[in-house]
Short mmCIF file of C-alpha atoms in Angstrom, two decimals:
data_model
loop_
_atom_site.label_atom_id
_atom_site.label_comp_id
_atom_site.label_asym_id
_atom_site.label_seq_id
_atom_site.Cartn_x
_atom_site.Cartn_y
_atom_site.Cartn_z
CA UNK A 160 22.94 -24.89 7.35
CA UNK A 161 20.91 -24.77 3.94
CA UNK A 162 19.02 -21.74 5.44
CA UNK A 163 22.24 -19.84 6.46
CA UNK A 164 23.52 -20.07 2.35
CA UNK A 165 20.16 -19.18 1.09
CA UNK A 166 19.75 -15.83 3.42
CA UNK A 167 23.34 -14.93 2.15
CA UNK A 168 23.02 -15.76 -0.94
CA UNK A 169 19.41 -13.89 -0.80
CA UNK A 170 21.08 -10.70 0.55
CA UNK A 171 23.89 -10.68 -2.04
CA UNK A 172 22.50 -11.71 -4.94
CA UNK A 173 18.79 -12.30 -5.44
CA UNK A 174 17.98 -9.53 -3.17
CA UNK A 175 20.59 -7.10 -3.56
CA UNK A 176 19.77 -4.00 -1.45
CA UNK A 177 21.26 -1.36 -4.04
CA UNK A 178 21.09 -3.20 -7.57
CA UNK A 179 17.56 -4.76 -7.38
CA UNK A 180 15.48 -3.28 -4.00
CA UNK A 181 17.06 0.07 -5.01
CA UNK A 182 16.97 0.53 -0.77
CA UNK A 183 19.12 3.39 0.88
CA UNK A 184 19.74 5.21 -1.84
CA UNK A 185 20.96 8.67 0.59
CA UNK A 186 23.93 6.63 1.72
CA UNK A 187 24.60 5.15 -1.73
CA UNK A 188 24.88 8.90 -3.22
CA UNK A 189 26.26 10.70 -0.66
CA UNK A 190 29.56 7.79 0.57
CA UNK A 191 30.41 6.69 -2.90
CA UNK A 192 33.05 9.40 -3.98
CA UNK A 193 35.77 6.72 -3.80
CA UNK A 194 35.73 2.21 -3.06
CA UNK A 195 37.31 3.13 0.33
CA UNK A 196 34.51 5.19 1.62
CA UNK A 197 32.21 2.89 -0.04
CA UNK A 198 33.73 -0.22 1.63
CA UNK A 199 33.98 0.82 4.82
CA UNK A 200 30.24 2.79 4.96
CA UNK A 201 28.74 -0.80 3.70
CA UNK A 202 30.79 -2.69 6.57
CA UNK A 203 29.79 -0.62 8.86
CA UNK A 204 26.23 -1.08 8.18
CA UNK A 205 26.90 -4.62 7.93
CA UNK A 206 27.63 -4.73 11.50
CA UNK A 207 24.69 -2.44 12.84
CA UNK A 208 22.71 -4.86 10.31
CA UNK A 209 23.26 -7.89 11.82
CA UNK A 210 23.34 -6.97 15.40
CA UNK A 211 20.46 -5.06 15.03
CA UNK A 212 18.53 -8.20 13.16
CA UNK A 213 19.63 -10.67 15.80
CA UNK A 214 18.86 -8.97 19.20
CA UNK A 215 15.28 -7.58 17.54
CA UNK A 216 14.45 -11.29 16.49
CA UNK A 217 15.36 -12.21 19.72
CA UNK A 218 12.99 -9.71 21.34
CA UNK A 219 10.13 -10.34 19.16
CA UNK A 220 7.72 -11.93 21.27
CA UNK A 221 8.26 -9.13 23.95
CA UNK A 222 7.79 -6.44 22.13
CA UNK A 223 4.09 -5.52 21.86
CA UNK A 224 3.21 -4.34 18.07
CA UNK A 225 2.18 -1.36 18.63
CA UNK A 226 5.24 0.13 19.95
CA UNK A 227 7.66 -2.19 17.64
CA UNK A 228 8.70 0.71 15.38
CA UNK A 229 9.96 3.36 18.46
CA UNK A 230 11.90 -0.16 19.72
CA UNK A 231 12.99 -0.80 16.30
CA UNK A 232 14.56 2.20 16.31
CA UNK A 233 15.92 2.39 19.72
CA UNK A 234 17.82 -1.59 19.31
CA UNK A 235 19.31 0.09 15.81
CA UNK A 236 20.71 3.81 17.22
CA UNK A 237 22.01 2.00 20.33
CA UNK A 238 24.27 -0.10 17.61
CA UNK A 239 24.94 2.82 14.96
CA UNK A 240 26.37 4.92 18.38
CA UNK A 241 28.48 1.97 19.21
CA UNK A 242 30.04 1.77 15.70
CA UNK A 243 30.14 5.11 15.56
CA UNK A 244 32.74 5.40 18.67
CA UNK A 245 34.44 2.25 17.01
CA UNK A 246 34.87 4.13 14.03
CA UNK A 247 36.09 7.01 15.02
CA UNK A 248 38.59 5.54 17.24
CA UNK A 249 40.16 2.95 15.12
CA UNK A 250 39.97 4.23 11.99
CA UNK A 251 39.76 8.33 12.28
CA UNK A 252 40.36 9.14 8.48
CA UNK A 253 37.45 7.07 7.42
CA UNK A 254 35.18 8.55 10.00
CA UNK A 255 36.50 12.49 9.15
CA UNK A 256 35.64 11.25 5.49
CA UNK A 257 32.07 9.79 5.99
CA UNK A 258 30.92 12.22 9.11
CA UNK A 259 27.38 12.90 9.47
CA UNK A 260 26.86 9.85 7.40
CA UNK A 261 27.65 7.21 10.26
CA UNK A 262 24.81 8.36 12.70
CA UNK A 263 22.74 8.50 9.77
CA UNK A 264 23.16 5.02 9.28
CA UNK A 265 19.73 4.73 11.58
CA UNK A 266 17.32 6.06 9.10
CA UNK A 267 18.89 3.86 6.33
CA UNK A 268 15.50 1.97 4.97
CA UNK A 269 17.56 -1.27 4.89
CA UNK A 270 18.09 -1.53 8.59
CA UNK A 271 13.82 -1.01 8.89
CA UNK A 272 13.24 -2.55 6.34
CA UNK A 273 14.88 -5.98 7.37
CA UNK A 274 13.75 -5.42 10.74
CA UNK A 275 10.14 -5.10 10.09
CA UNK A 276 9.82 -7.66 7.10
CA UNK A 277 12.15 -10.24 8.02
CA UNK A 278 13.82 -10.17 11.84
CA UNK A 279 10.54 -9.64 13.80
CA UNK A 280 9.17 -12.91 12.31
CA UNK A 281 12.07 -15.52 12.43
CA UNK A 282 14.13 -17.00 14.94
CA UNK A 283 17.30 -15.04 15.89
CA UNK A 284 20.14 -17.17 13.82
CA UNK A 285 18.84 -16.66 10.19
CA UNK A 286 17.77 -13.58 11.04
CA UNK A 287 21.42 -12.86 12.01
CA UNK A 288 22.79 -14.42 8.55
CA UNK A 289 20.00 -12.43 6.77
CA UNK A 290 21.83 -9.08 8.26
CA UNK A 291 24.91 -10.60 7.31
CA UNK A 292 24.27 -11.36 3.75
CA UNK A 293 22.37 -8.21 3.21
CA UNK A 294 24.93 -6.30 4.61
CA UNK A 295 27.78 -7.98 2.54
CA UNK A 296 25.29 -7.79 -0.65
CA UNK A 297 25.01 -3.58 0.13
CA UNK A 298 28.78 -3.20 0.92
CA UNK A 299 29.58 -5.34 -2.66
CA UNK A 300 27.02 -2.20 -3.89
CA UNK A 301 28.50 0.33 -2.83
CA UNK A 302 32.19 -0.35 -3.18
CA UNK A 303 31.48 -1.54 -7.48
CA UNK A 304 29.99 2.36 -7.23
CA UNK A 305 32.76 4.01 -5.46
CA UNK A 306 35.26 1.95 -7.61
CA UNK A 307 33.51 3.03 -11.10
CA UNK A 308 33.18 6.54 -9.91
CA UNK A 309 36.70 6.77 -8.33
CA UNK A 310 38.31 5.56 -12.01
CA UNK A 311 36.99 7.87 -14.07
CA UNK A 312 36.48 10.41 -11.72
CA UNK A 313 40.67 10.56 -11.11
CA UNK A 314 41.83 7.30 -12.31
CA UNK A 315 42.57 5.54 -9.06
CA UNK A 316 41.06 2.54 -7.47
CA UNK A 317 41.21 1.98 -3.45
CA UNK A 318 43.67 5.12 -3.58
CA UNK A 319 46.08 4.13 -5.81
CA UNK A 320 46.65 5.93 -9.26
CA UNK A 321 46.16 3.25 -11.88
CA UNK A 322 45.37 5.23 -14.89
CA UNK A 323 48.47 7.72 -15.07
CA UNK A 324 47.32 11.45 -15.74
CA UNK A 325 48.19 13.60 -18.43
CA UNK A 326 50.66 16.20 -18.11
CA UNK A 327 50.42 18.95 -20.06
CA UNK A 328 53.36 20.78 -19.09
CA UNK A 329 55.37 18.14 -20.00
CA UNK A 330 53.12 16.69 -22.85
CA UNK A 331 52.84 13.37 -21.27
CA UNK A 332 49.53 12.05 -23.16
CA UNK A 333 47.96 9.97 -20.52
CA UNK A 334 44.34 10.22 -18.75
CA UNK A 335 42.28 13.54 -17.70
CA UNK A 336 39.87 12.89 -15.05
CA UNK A 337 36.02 13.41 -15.53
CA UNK A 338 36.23 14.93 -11.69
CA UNK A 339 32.44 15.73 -11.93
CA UNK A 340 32.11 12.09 -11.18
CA UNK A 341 33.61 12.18 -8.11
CA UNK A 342 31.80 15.79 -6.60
CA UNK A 343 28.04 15.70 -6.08
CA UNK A 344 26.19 15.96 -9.92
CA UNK A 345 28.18 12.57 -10.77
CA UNK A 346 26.42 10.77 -7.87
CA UNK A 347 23.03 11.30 -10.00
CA UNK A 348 24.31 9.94 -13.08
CA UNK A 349 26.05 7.31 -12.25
CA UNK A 350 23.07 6.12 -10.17
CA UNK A 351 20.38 6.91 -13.23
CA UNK A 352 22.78 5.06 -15.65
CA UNK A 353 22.49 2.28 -13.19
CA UNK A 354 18.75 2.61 -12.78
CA UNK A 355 18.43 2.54 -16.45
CA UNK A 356 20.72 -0.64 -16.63
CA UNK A 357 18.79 -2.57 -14.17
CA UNK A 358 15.23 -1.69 -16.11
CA UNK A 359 16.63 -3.01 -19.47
CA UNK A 360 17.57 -6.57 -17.09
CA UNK A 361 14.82 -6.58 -15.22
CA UNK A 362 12.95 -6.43 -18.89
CA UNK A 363 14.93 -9.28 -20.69
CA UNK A 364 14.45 -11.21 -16.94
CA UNK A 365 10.87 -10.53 -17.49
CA UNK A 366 10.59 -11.81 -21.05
CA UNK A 367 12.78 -15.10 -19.90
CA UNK A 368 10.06 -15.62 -17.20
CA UNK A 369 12.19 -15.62 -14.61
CA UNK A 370 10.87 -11.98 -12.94
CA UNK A 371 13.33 -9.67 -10.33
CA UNK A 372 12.30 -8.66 -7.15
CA UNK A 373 10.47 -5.83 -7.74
CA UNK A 374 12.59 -2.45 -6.70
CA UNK A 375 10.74 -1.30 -3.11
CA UNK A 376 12.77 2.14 -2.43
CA UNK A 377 11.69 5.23 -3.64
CA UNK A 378 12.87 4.55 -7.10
CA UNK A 379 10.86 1.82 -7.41
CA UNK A 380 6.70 2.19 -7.72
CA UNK A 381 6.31 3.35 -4.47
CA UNK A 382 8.14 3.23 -0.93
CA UNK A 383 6.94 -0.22 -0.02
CA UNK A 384 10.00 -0.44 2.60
CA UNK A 385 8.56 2.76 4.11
CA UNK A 386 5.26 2.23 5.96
CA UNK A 387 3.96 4.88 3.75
CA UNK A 388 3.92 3.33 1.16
CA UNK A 389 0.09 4.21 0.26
CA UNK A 390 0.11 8.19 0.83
CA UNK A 391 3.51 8.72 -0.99
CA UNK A 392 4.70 8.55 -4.58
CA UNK A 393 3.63 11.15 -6.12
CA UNK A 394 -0.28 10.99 -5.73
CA UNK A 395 -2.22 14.80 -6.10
CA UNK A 396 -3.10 16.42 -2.74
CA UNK A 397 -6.72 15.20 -3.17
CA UNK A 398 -5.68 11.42 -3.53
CA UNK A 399 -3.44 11.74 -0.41
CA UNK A 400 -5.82 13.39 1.58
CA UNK A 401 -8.42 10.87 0.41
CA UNK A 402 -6.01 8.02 1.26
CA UNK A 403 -5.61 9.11 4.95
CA UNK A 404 -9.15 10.13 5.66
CA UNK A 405 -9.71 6.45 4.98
CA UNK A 406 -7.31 4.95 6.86
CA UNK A 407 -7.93 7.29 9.76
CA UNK A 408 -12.00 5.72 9.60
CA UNK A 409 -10.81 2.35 9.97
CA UNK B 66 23.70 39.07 12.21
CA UNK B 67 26.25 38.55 9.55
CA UNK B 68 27.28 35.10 11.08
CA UNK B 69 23.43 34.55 10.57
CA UNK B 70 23.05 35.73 7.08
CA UNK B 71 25.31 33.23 5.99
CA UNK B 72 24.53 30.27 7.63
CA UNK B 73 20.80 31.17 5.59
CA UNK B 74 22.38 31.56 2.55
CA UNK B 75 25.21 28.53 2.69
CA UNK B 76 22.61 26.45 3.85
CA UNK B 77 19.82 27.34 1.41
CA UNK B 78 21.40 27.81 -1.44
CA UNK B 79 25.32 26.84 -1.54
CA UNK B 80 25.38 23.64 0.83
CA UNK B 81 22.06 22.48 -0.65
CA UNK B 82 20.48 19.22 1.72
CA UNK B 83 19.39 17.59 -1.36
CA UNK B 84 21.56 18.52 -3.97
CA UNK B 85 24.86 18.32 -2.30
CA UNK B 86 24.32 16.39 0.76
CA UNK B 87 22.11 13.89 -0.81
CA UNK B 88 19.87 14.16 2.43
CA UNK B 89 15.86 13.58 2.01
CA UNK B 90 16.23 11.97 -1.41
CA UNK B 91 13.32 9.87 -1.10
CA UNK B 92 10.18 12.67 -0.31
CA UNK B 93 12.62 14.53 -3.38
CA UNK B 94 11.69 11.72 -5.90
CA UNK B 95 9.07 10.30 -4.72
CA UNK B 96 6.55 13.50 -3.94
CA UNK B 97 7.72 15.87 -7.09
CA UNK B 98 5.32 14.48 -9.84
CA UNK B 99 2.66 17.80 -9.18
CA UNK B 100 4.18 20.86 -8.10
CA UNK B 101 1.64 21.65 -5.78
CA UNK B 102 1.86 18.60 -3.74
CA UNK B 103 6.04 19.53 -4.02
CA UNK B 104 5.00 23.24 -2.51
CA UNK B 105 2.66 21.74 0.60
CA UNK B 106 5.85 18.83 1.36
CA UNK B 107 8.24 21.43 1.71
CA UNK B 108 5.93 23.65 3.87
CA UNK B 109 5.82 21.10 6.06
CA UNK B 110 9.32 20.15 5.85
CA UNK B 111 10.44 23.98 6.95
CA UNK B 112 7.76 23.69 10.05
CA UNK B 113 9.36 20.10 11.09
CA UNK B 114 12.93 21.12 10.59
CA UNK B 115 12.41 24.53 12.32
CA UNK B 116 11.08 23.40 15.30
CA UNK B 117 12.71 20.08 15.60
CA UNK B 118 16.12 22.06 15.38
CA UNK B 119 14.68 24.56 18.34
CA UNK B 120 14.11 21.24 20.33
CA UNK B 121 16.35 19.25 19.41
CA UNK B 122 19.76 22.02 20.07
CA UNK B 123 17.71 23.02 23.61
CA UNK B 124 17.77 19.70 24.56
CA UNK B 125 21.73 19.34 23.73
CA UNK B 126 22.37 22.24 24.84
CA UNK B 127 20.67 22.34 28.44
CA UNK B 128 20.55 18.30 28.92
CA UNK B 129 22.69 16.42 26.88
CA UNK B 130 25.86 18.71 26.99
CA UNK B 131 25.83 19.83 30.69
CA UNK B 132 25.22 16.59 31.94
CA UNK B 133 28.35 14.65 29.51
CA UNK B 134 25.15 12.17 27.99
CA UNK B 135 26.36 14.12 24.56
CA UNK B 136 27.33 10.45 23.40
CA UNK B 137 23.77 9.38 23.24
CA UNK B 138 22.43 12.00 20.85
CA UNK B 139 21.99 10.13 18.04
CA UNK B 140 19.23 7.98 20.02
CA UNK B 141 17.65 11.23 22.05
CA UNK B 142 17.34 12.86 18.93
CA UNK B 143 16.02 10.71 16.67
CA UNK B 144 12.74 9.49 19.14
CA UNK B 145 12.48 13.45 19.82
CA UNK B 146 12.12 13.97 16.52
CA UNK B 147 9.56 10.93 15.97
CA UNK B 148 7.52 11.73 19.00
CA UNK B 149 7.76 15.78 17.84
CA UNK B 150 6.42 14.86 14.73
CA UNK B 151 3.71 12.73 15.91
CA UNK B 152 2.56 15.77 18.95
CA UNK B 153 2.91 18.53 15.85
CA UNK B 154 0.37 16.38 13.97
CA UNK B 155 -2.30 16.32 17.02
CA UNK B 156 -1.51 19.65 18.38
CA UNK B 157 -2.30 21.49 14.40
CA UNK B 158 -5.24 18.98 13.90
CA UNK B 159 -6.86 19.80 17.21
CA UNK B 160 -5.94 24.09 17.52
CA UNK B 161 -4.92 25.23 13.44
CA UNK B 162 -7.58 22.76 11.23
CA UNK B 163 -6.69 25.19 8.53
CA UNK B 164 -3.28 24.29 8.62
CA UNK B 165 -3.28 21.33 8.76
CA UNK B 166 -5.59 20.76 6.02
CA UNK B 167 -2.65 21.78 3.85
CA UNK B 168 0.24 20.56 5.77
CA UNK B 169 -1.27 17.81 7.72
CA UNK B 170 -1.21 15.07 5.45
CA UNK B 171 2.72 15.31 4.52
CA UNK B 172 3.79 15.46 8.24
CA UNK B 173 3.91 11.49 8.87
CA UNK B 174 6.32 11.02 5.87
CA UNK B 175 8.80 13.57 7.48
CA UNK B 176 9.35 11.07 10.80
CA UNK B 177 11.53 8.77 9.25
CA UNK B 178 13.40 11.37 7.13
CA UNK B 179 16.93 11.64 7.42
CA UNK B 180 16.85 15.45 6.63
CA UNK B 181 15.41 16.03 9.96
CA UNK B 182 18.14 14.20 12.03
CA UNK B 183 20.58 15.40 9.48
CA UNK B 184 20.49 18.93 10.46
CA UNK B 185 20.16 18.20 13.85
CA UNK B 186 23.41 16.30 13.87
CA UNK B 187 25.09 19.19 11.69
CA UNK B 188 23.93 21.86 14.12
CA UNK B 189 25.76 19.68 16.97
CA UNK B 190 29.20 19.05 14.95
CA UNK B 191 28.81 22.73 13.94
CA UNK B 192 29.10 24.01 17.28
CA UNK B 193 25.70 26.01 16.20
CA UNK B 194 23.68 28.02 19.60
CA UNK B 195 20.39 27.89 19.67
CA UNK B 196 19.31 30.85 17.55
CA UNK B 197 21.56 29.48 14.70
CA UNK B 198 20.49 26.12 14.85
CA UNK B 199 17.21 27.38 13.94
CA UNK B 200 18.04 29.88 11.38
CA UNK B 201 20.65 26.79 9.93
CA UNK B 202 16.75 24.02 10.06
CA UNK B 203 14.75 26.92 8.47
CA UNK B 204 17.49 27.34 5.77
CA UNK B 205 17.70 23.54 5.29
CA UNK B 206 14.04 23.44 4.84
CA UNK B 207 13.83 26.29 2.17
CA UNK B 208 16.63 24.91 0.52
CA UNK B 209 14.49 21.69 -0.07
CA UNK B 210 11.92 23.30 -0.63
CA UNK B 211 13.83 25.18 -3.34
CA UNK B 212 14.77 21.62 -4.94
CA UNK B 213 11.74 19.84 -5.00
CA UNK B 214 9.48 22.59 -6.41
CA UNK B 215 12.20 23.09 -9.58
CA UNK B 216 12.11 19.55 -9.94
CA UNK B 217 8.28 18.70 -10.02
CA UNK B 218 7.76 22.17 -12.24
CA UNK B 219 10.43 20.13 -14.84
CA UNK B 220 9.05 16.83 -14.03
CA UNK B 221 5.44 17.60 -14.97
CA UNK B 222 7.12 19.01 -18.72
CA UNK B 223 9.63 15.99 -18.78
CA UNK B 224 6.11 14.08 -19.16
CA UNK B 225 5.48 15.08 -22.94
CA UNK B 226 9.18 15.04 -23.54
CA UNK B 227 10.39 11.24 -25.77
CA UNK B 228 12.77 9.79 -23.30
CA UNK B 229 14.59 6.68 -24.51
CA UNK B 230 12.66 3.00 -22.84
CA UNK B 231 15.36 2.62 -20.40
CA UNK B 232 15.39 5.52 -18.76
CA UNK B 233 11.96 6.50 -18.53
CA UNK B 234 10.36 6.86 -14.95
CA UNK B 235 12.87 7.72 -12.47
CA UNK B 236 16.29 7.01 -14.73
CA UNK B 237 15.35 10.32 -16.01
CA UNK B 238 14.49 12.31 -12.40
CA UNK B 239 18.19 11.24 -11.20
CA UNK B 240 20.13 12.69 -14.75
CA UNK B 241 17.18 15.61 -13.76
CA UNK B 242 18.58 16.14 -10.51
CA UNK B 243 22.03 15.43 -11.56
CA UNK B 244 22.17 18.58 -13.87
CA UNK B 245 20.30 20.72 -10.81
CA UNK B 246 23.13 19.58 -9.08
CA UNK B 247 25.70 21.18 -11.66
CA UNK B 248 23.01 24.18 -11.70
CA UNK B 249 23.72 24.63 -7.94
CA UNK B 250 27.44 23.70 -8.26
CA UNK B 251 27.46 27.13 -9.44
CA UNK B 252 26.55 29.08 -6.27
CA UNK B 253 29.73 27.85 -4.82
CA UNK B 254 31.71 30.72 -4.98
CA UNK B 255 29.23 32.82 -3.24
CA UNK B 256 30.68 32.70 -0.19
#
């Protein structure tokens, strides 16, 4: 029971996926123009999450290592295609707003990530709760961004208009939307102002002792999530060249 | 032709992958430090697209659609993709040494990006033939390729610039990218 807590409480807080890993950024960006979308893109990754975590810890001794990633892979698109169909036929408006981004769920680093570093070596139960809480943790993410971004960028939260507007017609003072926050350039800002956030806590954190996880996406040193992790982030053309000549020898 | 000409530009330019789709964010940040590294990633990110677009919209359109499978295209297409990627990598290494020497190296880091089975869902929901499913990938591409070399040419002068403590590293990339975004924001009219 103890074990269950700590993997939620490890996906939501200590781990966060968005806030402190800094994983799946695309999805973050792209799904967070309002707490609806946001919501219901981080549930449904909750559910391919979990599934995905418990039947690929349950197949973990049969599937030989070398061909774990291709299975991996297949075990996580079998799940995004079923919530995809569930998606789009129980809840149609939220699949016309999210689209491509559903079947995309599959290359979301999270899904990989938790897959490769955690559900392919523990048994299938807290490898279930660890795709629970880490799903929960991402969907808590993503709907704080789509709820900030969906204030200012027209003054309603979950749809409803809580700020009223300004009328200028009839002089009513009141609040003008920032809309840029909720169209494409906003995405950027709100997610820098949030990296910058997290550096200055991960600093005090630091000088407390008491260190963060480190951030393993791509806005973090390098793409530790990604398996290529060693070639990418930023090296010359020389130093990636030299990297994979070397790992090609051994 | 005209139906052509504007997929190119739309997706290129107006519909940017990066910019306004937020697709293939992570080879965006994390290879545009030099901008010749940026150049040879999105050479080989046009190749990949181009060809896994061919593939990919042959295989709907002959297999998947005929036969009623079309549900399972999100699994076909992403292993197509991963096992295209991987045969692309031998097949240059073995027959074109030259290029591969330049675009060799990046071709592993495309398999798991979502670019790649980004367009190749879009040219499905599009309702794209063949021919413009590749013309649509080859625009992608350039389009990305487009991004990332702007951004590493501004990264590499960002790095004598003063930036305030909290922002420095990739705090300042994203408010980067966020004011390409507005730069691009503008081409929205053109068509």
């Amino acid at each position: 029971m103890n074990k269950i807590t700590e993997r939620l409480y490890n996906g939501i807080i200590k781990e966060n996926p968005t806030f402190i890993l800094m994983l799946g950024m695309c999805p973050t960006l792209a799904v967070t123009t309002s707490a609806i979308n946001g919501l219901g893109m981080g549930l449904s990754s909750t559910v391919v999450l979990a599934l995905s975590n418990l039947i690929i810890s349950a197949l973990r001794n049969i599937i030989p290592d070398r061909v774990r990633m291709p299975a991996f892979i297949v075990v996580v698109a079998s799940f995004v295609t079923i919530v995809q169909f569930l998606v789009q036929g129980f809840v149609p408006s939220l699949y016309a707003s999210l689209g491509i981004y559903i079947p995309l769920i599959v290359v979301n680093c999270i899904i990989l990530g938790r897959a490769e570093s955690y559900a392919s070596k523990n048994p299938p139960i807290p490898s279930l709760f660890d795709g629970i809480g880490m799903g929960l943790g991402f969907t808590m993410s993503l709907t704080i961004i789509g709820l900030v971004r969906e204030i200012l960028g027209a003054g309603q939260a979950f749809g409803k208009q809580i700020l009223p507007l300004a009328d200028a017609s009839t002089g009513q003072a009141g609040y003008t939307p920032i809309s840029i926050f909720v169209l494409a350039p906003g995405a950027f800002f709100v997610l820098s102002i949030l990296v910058a956030v997290m550096n200055v806590v991960r600093k005090k954190s630091e000088e407390k002792g008491k260190p963060l996880p480190a951030a393993q996406g791509c806005l973090g040193e390098g793409c530790q999530g990604c398996g290529f992790a060693s070639m990418c982030s930023g090296k010359s053309m020389e130093e990636i060249q030299a990297t994979t000549e070397k790992s090609e020898k051994e | 032709m005209k139906t052509l000409l504007i997929i190119l530009i739309s997706s290129s330019i107006v519909n940017n992958v990066v910019l306004s789709q937020f697709l293939g964010l992570c080879p965006f940040l994390g290879v545009s430090k030099k901008t010749e590294t940026a150049a040879g990633m999105g050479g080989a990110v046009i190749f990949v697209i181009t060809i896994a677009s061919f593939v990919t919209s042959v295989i709907y359109k002959f297999i998947l659609g005929p036969t009623g499978l079309d549900y399972l295209q999100t699994i076909v297409f992403i292993l197509v993709i991963a096992a295209l990627v991987q045969f692309v990598e031998m097949f240059l290494r073995k027959n074109v040494p030259s290029l591969y020497k330049s675009l060799g190296v990046f071709l592993p880091l495309i398999t798991t990006n979502c670019a790649v089975l980004g367009v190749a869902l879009n040219n499905v929901s599009d309702g794209y033939n063949v021919l413009e499913s590749v013309v649509n990938g080859f625009a992608t591409a350039v389009g990305f390729t487009i991004a990332i070399v702007i951004m590493a040419g501004i990264r590499e002068k960002i790095e004598y610039n003063d930036i305030p403590g909290p922002f420095k590293g990739s705090a300042i990339v994203l408010v980067t990218a966020g004011l390409m975004a507005m730069a691009f924001f503008g081409f929205s009219g053109v068509i």
